[in-house]
Amino acid sequence: MIKLAFPRLSFRTWVTIITLILLFVVIFFGWDEISEAWVLLGRVDLLILSLLIPVQLFSYYATGGIIFSYLKAKGNLKNTTHWQMTRMALELNFVNHVLPSGGAAGFSYLGWVLHRHGVGPGRATMAQLIRFLMTFITFVLLLGVAVIVLAIDHQMNRFVLLLCAGIAVLGIGGTLFVLFIIHSRNRLLRFSNWLTYLGNKFVRFFSRGKKVNAIPKDVIPNFFIELHEDYEEIHKDKKILIVPFIWGILANVADAALLFVAFWALGAPIN
């Protein structure tokens, strides 16, 4: 009897396959809306729509500015030009969009690129965590301003208010949890040891017991120790986050401007 040998797929490949399946499901059930959107494209003002390109490029540049302004303040990337940082920001967004992995691909890619510029893995991770934190914190602030404006203008309904509150609570809760873990060295070491155990157990399960200790015991703890040291330095000098915070505001404003331009191009400007 002939046994068929099927190739083993990596975790990232499975994520890509599942993402494509979900994308197909979304297209199937949303086909009526897609057809309507296609009809609306005939009413688009192409000149106004072309404004999306510079706004999107600025959004990418501002997102990169959060990361690179922090690294510059820490003494890294001294010989890196603005053009190189802009290119890295574009590459980061390109990888995140081409490889559907929930941002993990771009996270790994930027860490690899920064390593080539002399940035350690812990600091590269901290820079990307600051990117997420600053983007979210400034988003919540802008969201709060928008909610207040809508409430004053009597255009706020209960569902939108609950949705905004839910987003804020979940995001703030996640941020506080990350800070809770990173703040204590002992707590961070216990978490990293648990993560090492969980990772090895995961690999052992999918390799059918062939790989017992795929992740060495000191790799993740050493990585988190470097992360904790960067956190301690930030805790002592909080002014280092001012410039990333400003870039975070600009990034969110640029993302909101994309929606404004899109509605404007359709002849329905947002006031």
Short mmCIF file of C-alpha atoms in Angstrom, two decimals:
data_model
loop_
_atom_site.label_atom_id
_atom_site.label_comp_id
_atom_site.label_asym_id
_atom_site.label_seq_id
_atom_site.Cartn_x
_atom_site.Cartn_y
_atom_site.Cartn_z
CA MET A 1 0.00 0.00 0.00
CA ILE A 2 1.40 3.38 -1.04
CA LYS A 3 1.50 6.01 1.70
CA LEU A 4 1.10 9.59 0.63
CA ALA A 5 3.49 12.02 2.31
CA PHE A 6 1.97 15.45 2.88
CA PRO A 7 4.31 18.39 3.40
CA ARG A 8 4.37 19.87 6.89
CA LEU A 9 3.22 23.46 6.98
CA SER A 10 4.72 26.08 9.25
CA PHE A 11 2.64 28.04 11.76
CA ARG A 12 2.86 31.19 9.62
CA THR A 13 1.63 29.24 6.58
CA TRP A 14 -1.38 28.01 8.57
CA VAL A 15 -2.11 31.59 9.66
CA THR A 16 -1.95 32.72 6.03
CA ILE A 17 -4.26 29.90 4.88
CA ILE A 18 -6.80 30.64 7.63
CA THR A 19 -6.65 34.35 6.81
CA LEU A 20 -7.33 33.67 3.12
CA ILE A 21 -10.28 31.42 4.03
CA LEU A 22 -11.74 34.12 6.28
CA LEU A 23 -11.18 36.67 3.51
CA PHE A 24 -13.13 34.46 1.10
CA VAL A 25 -15.97 34.16 3.63
CA VAL A 26 -16.09 37.96 4.07
CA ILE A 27 -16.19 38.47 0.30
CA PHE A 28 -18.92 35.85 -0.12
CA PHE A 29 -21.26 37.27 2.52
CA GLY A 30 -20.44 40.90 1.71
CA TRP A 31 -20.72 40.64 -2.06
CA ASP A 32 -23.77 42.95 -2.19
CA GLU A 33 -21.88 45.70 -0.37
CA ILE A 34 -18.82 45.14 -2.60
CA SER A 35 -21.01 45.47 -5.71
CA GLU A 36 -22.51 48.69 -4.36
CA ALA A 37 -19.03 50.03 -3.62
CA TRP A 38 -18.00 49.22 -7.20
CA VAL A 39 -20.92 51.30 -8.49
CA LEU A 40 -19.92 54.18 -6.18
CA LEU A 41 -16.44 54.19 -7.71
CA GLY A 42 -17.96 55.71 -10.82
CA ARG A 43 -18.82 58.83 -8.81
CA VAL A 44 -15.36 59.26 -7.30
CA ASP A 45 -13.43 62.47 -7.93
CA LEU A 46 -10.06 61.05 -8.94
CA LEU A 47 -8.22 64.32 -8.29
CA ILE A 48 -9.38 64.41 -4.67
CA LEU A 49 -8.87 60.65 -4.33
CA SER A 50 -5.22 61.07 -5.37
CA LEU A 51 -4.68 62.93 -2.10
CA LEU A 52 -4.79 59.53 -0.42
CA ILE A 53 -1.27 58.81 -1.67
CA PRO A 54 0.60 61.64 0.14
CA VAL A 55 -1.60 61.28 3.24
CA GLN A 56 -0.92 57.53 3.39
CA LEU A 57 2.82 58.06 2.90
CA PHE A 58 2.83 60.61 5.71
CA SER A 59 0.94 58.14 7.92
CA TYR A 60 3.67 55.55 7.31
CA TYR A 61 6.37 58.15 7.96
CA ALA A 62 4.74 59.26 11.23
CA THR A 63 4.37 55.64 12.39
CA GLY A 64 8.05 55.09 11.72
CA GLY A 65 8.80 58.37 13.49
CA ILE A 66 7.44 56.93 16.76
CA ILE A 67 9.98 54.09 16.62
CA PHE A 68 12.97 55.95 15.25
CA SER A 69 12.63 59.05 17.46
CA TYR A 70 12.84 56.77 20.51
CA LEU A 71 15.84 54.88 19.16
CA LYS A 72 17.58 58.15 18.25
CA ALA A 73 17.02 59.41 21.80
CA LYS A 74 18.59 56.19 23.14
CA GLY A 75 21.71 56.77 21.03
CA ASN A 76 20.94 54.27 18.26
CA LEU A 77 20.72 54.88 14.51
CA LYS A 78 23.26 57.72 14.67
CA ASN A 79 24.46 57.05 11.14
CA THR A 80 21.02 56.33 9.72
CA THR A 81 19.61 58.98 7.39
CA HIS A 82 15.99 60.16 7.30
CA TRP A 83 15.60 58.50 3.90
CA GLN A 84 16.73 55.14 5.32
CA MET A 85 14.29 55.46 8.23
CA THR A 86 11.49 56.36 5.82
CA ARG A 87 12.32 53.33 3.70
CA MET A 88 12.28 51.08 6.78
CA ALA A 89 8.86 52.47 7.75
CA LEU A 90 7.50 51.73 4.28
CA GLU A 91 9.03 48.24 4.34
CA LEU A 92 7.44 47.58 7.74
CA ASN A 93 3.96 48.46 6.49
CA PHE A 94 4.50 46.56 3.24
CA VAL A 95 5.45 43.37 5.10
CA ASN A 96 2.47 43.72 7.45
CA HIS A 97 0.07 44.02 4.50
CA VAL A 98 1.62 41.36 2.24
CA LEU A 99 2.00 38.73 4.97
CA PRO A 100 -1.30 38.46 6.88
CA SER A 101 -0.05 37.47 10.33
CA GLY A 102 -1.64 40.04 12.64
CA GLY A 103 1.44 42.28 12.58
CA ALA A 104 3.83 39.51 13.67
CA ALA A 105 5.62 39.49 10.31
CA GLY A 106 6.35 43.22 10.44
CA PHE A 107 7.38 42.95 14.09
CA SER A 108 9.91 40.23 13.27
CA TYR A 109 11.10 41.95 10.10
CA LEU A 110 11.77 45.30 11.75
CA GLY A 111 13.62 43.57 14.58
CA TRP A 112 15.85 41.89 11.99
CA VAL A 113 16.46 45.19 10.14
CA LEU A 114 17.24 47.10 13.32
CA HIS A 115 19.67 44.38 14.37
CA ARG A 116 21.66 45.14 11.22
CA HIS A 117 21.88 48.76 12.45
CA GLY A 118 23.26 47.72 15.84
CA VAL A 119 20.01 47.73 17.82
CA GLY A 120 19.63 44.85 20.30
CA PRO A 121 16.51 42.64 20.22
CA GLY A 122 15.24 43.91 23.59
CA ARG A 123 15.53 47.57 22.61
CA ALA A 124 14.04 46.89 19.17
CA THR A 125 11.06 45.23 20.86
CA MET A 126 10.71 48.10 23.34
CA ALA A 127 10.71 50.57 20.43
CA GLN A 128 7.91 48.65 18.77
CA LEU A 129 5.97 48.38 22.05
CA ILE A 130 6.28 52.15 22.40
CA ARG A 131 4.94 52.46 18.87
CA PHE A 132 1.84 50.45 19.80
CA LEU A 133 1.39 52.23 23.15
CA MET A 134 1.82 55.75 21.76
CA THR A 135 -0.45 54.99 18.81
CA PHE A 136 -3.16 53.65 21.10
CA ILE A 137 -2.85 56.30 23.83
CA THR A 138 -3.08 59.13 21.31
CA PHE A 139 -5.96 57.30 19.58
CA VAL A 140 -7.90 57.12 22.86
CA LEU A 141 -7.25 60.83 23.48
CA LEU A 142 -8.46 61.79 20.00
CA LEU A 143 -11.42 59.43 20.41
CA GLY A 144 -12.33 61.17 23.65
CA VAL A 145 -12.18 64.56 21.95
CA ALA A 146 -14.38 63.26 19.11
CA VAL A 147 -16.93 61.85 21.58
CA ILE A 148 -17.11 65.17 23.43
CA VAL A 149 -17.58 67.11 20.18
CA LEU A 150 -20.33 64.75 19.03
CA ALA A 151 -22.04 64.95 22.40
CA ILE A 152 -21.98 68.76 22.30
CA ASP A 153 -23.37 68.65 18.75
CA HIS A 154 -26.09 66.17 19.89
CA GLN A 155 -24.96 63.53 17.36
CA MET A 156 -23.91 60.85 19.84
CA ASN A 157 -26.05 57.74 20.32
CA ARG A 158 -25.76 55.20 23.11
CA PHE A 159 -24.27 52.41 20.96
CA VAL A 160 -21.39 54.57 19.70
CA LEU A 161 -20.71 55.74 23.26
CA LEU A 162 -20.61 52.16 24.59
CA LEU A 163 -18.38 51.07 21.69
CA CYS A 164 -15.90 53.89 22.34
CA ALA A 165 -15.89 53.13 26.06
CA GLY A 166 -15.33 49.42 25.38
CA ILE A 167 -12.37 50.12 23.10
CA ALA A 168 -10.85 52.45 25.67
CA VAL A 169 -11.30 50.01 28.58
CA LEU A 170 -9.86 47.03 26.68
CA GLY A 171 -6.90 48.99 25.40
CA ILE A 172 -6.09 50.61 28.73
CA GLY A 173 -6.47 47.24 30.48
CA GLY A 174 -4.04 45.61 28.04
CA THR A 175 -1.56 48.47 28.44
CA LEU A 176 -1.69 48.26 32.24
CA PHE A 177 -1.16 44.49 32.09
CA VAL A 178 1.98 44.90 29.94
CA LEU A 179 3.31 47.58 32.30
CA PHE A 180 2.50 45.35 35.29
CA ILE A 181 4.59 42.53 33.82
CA ILE A 182 7.52 44.68 32.72
CA HIS A 183 7.70 46.77 35.90
CA SER A 184 8.96 43.94 38.15
CA ARG A 185 12.16 42.08 37.22
CA ASN A 186 11.17 38.99 39.21
CA ARG A 187 7.68 38.99 37.75
CA LEU A 188 9.15 39.35 34.29
CA LEU A 189 11.52 36.44 34.84
CA ARG A 190 8.68 34.21 36.05
CA PHE A 191 6.63 35.19 33.02
CA SER A 192 9.55 34.53 30.65
CA ASN A 193 10.18 31.10 32.20
CA TRP A 194 6.49 30.26 31.81
CA LEU A 195 6.61 31.49 28.22
CA THR A 196 9.65 29.30 27.53
CA TYR A 197 7.87 26.28 28.98
CA LEU A 198 4.72 27.02 26.98
CA GLY A 199 6.71 27.55 23.76
CA ASN A 200 8.61 24.28 24.15
CA LYS A 201 5.38 22.45 24.93
CA PHE A 202 3.78 23.92 21.82
CA VAL A 203 6.74 22.92 19.61
CA ARG A 204 6.90 19.47 21.19
CA PHE A 205 3.21 18.91 20.45
CA PHE A 206 3.43 19.88 16.78
CA SER A 207 6.75 18.08 16.25
CA ARG A 208 5.25 14.94 17.84
CA GLY A 209 7.90 14.86 20.56
CA LYS A 210 10.90 15.10 18.22
CA LYS A 211 11.94 18.56 19.49
CA VAL A 212 11.94 18.61 23.27
CA ASN A 213 13.74 21.89 24.11
CA ALA A 214 13.52 23.93 20.93
CA ILE A 215 13.79 27.17 22.94
CA PRO A 216 16.85 27.34 25.25
CA LYS A 217 16.06 28.30 28.85
CA ASP A 218 18.10 31.52 28.83
CA VAL A 219 16.98 33.02 25.48
CA ILE A 220 13.61 34.49 26.48
CA PRO A 221 14.70 35.54 30.04
CA ASN A 222 17.75 37.40 28.65
CA PHE A 223 15.53 39.08 26.07
CA PHE A 224 13.06 40.23 28.74
CA ILE A 225 15.86 41.42 31.04
CA GLU A 226 17.05 43.77 28.28
CA LEU A 227 13.44 44.88 27.82
CA HIS A 228 13.15 45.57 31.57
CA GLU A 229 16.36 47.61 31.60
CA ASP A 230 14.99 49.84 28.83
CA TYR A 231 11.75 50.22 30.78
CA GLU A 232 13.67 51.29 33.91
CA GLU A 233 15.53 53.93 31.88
CA ILE A 234 12.26 55.24 30.45
CA HIS A 235 10.75 55.31 33.95
CA LYS A 236 13.63 57.54 35.11
CA ASP A 237 13.49 59.83 32.05
CA LYS A 238 9.86 60.09 30.89
CA LYS A 239 10.65 63.09 28.68
CA ILE A 240 12.08 60.65 26.16
CA LEU A 241 8.48 59.77 25.21
CA ILE A 242 7.42 63.32 24.29
CA VAL A 243 8.55 63.15 20.65
CA PRO A 244 7.10 59.63 20.08
CA PHE A 245 3.84 60.91 21.61
CA ILE A 246 3.71 63.80 19.11
CA TRP A 247 4.42 61.40 16.24
CA GLY A 248 1.60 59.18 17.55
CA ILE A 249 -0.86 62.08 17.34
CA LEU A 250 0.26 62.88 13.80
CA ALA A 251 -0.06 59.22 12.76
CA ASN A 252 -3.64 59.00 14.06
CA VAL A 253 -4.61 62.33 12.49
CA ALA A 254 -3.21 61.10 9.16
CA ASP A 255 -5.21 57.86 9.44
CA ALA A 256 -8.38 59.86 10.16
CA ALA A 257 -7.56 62.12 7.22
CA LEU A 258 -7.62 59.07 4.93
CA LEU A 259 -11.31 58.56 5.77
CA PHE A 260 -12.00 62.26 5.32
CA VAL A 261 -10.40 62.26 1.85
CA ALA A 262 -12.28 59.09 0.85
CA PHE A 263 -15.68 60.58 1.79
CA TRP A 264 -14.73 63.89 0.17
CA ALA A 265 -13.87 62.09 -3.07
CA LEU A 266 -17.33 60.46 -2.99
CA GLY A 267 -18.99 63.85 -2.66
CA ALA A 268 -19.91 63.39 0.99
CA PRO A 269 -17.41 65.43 3.03
CA ILE A 270 -17.39 64.96 6.80
CA ASN A 271 -18.03 68.14 8.76
#
